Tab-separated table of C-alpha atoms and ligand atoms in Angstrom:
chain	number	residue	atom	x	y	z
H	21	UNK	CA	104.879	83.107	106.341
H	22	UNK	CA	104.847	85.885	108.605
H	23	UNK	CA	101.566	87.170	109.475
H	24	UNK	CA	100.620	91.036	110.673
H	25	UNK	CA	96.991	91.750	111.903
H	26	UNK	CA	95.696	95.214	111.954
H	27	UNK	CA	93.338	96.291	114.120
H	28	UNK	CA	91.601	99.504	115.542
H	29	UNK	CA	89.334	98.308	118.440
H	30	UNK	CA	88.873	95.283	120.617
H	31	UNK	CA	90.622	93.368	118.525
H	32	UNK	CA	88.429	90.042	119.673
H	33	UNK	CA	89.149	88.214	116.017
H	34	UNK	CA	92.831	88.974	116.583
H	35	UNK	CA	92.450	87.042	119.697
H	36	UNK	CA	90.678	84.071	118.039
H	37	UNK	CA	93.377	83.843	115.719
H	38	UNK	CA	95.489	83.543	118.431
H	39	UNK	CA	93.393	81.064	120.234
H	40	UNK	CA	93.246	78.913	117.132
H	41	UNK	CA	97.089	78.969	117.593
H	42	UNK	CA	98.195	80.866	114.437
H	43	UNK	CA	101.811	82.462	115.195
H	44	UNK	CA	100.964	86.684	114.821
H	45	UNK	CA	104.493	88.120	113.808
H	46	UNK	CA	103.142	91.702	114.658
H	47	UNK	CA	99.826	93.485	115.721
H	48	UNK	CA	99.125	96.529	113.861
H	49	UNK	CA	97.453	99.388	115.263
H	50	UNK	CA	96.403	103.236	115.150
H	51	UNK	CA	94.852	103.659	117.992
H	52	UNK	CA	96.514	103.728	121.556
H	53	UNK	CA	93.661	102.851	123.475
H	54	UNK	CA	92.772	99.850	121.146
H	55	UNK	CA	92.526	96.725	123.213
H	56	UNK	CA	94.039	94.854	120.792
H	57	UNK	CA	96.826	96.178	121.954
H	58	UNK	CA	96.952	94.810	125.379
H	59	UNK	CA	95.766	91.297	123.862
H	60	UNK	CA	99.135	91.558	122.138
H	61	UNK	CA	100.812	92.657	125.239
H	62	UNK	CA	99.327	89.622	127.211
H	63	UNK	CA	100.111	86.968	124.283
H	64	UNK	CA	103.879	88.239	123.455
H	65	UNK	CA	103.206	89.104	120.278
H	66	UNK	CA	104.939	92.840	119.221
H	67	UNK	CA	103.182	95.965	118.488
H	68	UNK	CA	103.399	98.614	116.738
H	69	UNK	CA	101.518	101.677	116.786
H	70	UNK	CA	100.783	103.093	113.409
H	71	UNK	CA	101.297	107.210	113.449
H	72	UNK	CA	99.465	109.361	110.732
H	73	UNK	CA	102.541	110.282	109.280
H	74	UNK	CA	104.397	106.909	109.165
H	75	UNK	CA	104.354	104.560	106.043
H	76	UNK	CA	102.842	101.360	106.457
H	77	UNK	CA	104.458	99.877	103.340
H	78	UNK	CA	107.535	101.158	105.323
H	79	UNK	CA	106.443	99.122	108.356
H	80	UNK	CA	105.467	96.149	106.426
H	81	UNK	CA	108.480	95.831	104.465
H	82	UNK	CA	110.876	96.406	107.754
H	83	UNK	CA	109.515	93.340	109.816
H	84	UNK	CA	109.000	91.387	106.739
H	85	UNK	CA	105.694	90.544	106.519
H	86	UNK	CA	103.930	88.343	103.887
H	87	UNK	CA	100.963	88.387	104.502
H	88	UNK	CA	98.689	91.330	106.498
H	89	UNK	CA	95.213	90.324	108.314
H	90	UNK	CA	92.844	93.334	108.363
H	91	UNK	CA	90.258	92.424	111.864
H	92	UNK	CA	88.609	95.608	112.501
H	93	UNK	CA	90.724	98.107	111.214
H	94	UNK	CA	89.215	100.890	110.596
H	95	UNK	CA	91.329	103.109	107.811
H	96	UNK	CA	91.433	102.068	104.064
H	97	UNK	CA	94.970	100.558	103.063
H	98	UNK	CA	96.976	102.814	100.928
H	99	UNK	CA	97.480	102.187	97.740
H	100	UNK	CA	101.312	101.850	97.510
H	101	UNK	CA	100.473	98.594	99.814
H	102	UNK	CA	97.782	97.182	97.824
H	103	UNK	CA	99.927	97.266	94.810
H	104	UNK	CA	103.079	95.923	97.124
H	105	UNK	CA	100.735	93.098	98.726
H	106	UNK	CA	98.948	91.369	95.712
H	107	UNK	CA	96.442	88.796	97.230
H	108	UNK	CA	98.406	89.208	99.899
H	109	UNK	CA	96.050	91.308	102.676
H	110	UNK	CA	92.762	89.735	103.678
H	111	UNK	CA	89.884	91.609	105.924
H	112	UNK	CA	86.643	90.032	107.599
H	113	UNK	CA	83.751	92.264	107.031
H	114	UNK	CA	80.411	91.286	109.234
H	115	UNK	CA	77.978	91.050	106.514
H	116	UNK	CA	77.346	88.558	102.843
H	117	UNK	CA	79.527	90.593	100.262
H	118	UNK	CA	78.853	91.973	98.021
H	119	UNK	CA	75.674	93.281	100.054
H	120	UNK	CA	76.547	95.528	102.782
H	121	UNK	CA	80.066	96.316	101.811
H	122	UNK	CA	81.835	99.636	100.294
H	123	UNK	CA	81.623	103.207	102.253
H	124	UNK	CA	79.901	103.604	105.473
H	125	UNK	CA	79.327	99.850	106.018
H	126	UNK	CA	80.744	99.154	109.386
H	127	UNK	CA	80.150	98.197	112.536
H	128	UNK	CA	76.712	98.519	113.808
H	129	UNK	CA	75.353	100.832	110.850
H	130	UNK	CA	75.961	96.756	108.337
H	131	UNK	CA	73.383	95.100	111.041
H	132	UNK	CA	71.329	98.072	111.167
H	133	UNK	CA	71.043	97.828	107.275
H	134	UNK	CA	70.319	94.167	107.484
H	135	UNK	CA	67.436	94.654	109.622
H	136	UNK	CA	65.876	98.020	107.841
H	137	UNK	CA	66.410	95.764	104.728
H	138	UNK	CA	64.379	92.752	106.380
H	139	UNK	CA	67.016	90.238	105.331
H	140	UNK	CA	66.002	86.712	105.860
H	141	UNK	CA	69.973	86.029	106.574
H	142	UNK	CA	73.107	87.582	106.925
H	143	UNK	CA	76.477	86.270	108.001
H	144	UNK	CA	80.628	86.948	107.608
H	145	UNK	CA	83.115	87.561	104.559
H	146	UNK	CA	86.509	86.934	104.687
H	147	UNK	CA	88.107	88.749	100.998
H	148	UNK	CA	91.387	89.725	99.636
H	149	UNK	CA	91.722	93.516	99.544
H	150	UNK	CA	91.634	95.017	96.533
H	151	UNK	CA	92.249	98.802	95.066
H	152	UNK	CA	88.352	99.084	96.273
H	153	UNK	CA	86.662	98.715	99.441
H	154	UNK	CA	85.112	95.419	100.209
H	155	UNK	CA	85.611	94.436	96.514
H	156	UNK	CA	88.091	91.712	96.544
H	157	UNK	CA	87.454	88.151	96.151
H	158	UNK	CA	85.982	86.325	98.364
H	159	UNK	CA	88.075	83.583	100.480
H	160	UNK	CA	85.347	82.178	102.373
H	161	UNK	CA	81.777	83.357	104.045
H	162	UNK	CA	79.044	82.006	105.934
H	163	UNK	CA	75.567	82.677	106.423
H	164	UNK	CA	73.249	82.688	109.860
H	165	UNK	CA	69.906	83.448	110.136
H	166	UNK	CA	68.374	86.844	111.192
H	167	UNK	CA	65.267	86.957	112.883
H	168	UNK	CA	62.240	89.192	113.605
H	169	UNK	CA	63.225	89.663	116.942
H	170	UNK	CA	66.854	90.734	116.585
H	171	UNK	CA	68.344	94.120	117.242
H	172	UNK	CA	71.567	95.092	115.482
H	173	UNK	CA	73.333	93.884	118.791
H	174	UNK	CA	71.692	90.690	118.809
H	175	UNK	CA	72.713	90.160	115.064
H	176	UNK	CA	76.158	92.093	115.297
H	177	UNK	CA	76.802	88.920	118.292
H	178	UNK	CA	75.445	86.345	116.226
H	179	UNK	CA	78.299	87.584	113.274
H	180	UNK	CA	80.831	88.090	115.592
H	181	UNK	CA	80.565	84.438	116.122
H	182	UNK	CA	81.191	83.740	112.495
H	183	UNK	CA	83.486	85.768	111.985
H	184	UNK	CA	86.125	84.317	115.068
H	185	UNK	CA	85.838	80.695	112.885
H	186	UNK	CA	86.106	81.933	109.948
H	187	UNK	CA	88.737	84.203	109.970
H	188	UNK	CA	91.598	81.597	111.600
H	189	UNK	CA	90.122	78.986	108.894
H	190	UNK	CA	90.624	81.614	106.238
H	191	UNK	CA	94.111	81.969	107.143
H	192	UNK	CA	95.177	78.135	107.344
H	193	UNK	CA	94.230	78.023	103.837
H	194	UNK	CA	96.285	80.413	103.074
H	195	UNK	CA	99.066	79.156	104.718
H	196	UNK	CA	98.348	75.393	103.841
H	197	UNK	CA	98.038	76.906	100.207
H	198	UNK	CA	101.419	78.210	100.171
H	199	UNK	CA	103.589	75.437	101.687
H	200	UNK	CA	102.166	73.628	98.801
I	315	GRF	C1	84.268	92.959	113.190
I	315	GRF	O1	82.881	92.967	113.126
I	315	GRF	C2	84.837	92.936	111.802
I	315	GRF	O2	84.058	92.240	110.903
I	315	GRF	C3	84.858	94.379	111.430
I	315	GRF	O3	85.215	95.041	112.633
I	315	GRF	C4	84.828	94.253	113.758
I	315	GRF	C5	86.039	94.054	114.614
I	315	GRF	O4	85.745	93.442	115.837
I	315	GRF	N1	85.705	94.605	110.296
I	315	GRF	P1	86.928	92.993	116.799
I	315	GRF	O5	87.814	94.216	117.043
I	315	GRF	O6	87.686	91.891	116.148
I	315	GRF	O7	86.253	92.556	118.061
């Protein structure tokens, strides 16, 4: 199966992926700065850098991927590649879908919800992308506790945590599911 991760920023649960020793057939990203980029640089694994006018599907379909790992990237997928890529693209999203998903949950603003919301708990989702945003089904997710003392840092850390187990487990079982 060969695997592309997308991802906009620091790219930190691309590099647990890595650490957990899954073989990364491409990183994916629109942003130049994105250190994600230089994690790929520094692990061998080939980048590409997505420009606003370039097809995806396109990119996708050229380095044969099978299966595409969304870790902090922050565009929506088009559609021609959601219908291309059936159960077939997978994103982590820091907070227990289906509460604190869909449009402007990300980043920060999902803990800062949490914690206006006085949430008891909160954790990591790992889902299949579907046509909507942070609809699909859900692989796997676990739950921490929040407490009275956290900030949305303190929480955002405690999630990040999560997030770089469960997003290498969620992709073995994918894998494992399909050499079946
Ligand atoms: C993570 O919180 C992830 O859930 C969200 O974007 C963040 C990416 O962090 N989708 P990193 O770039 O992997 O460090």
């Amino acid at each position: 199966m060969k695997i592309a991760v997308m991802a906009s920023g620091s790219g930190s649960n691309f590099q647990a992926i890595l650490d957990e020793g899954i073989k990364v057939d491409l990183l994916i990203s629109n942003q130049k700065q994105a250190y994600a980029i230089q994690r790929a640089q520094a692990n061998g694994v080939p980048t590409h850098l997505l420009k606003k006018t370039e097809s995806l599907l396109e990119v996708l379909t050229r380095y044969q991927i099978d299966l595409v790992v969304l870790a902090g990237y922050l565009k929506q997928i088009e559609m021609d590649v959601i219908k291309a890529y059936p159960k077939r693209i997978i994103n982590i999203h820091p907070s227990l879908l289906p509460k604190y998903g869909g449009k402007g949950f990300y980043g920060i603003k999902v803990h800062q919800a949490v914690l206006q919301a006085q949430e008891s708990e909160s954790g990591a989702t790992v889902h299949y992308v579907d046509e909507q945003l942070d609809t699909g089904p859900i692989i796997l997710q676990e739950k921490c506790s929040v407490y009275h003392t956290d900030t949305p840092e303190s929480l955002q850390q405690r999630v990040l945590q999560i997030e770089h187990r469960l997003l290498p487990l969620a992709i073995k079982k994918i894998v494992e599911g399909e050499n079946q």
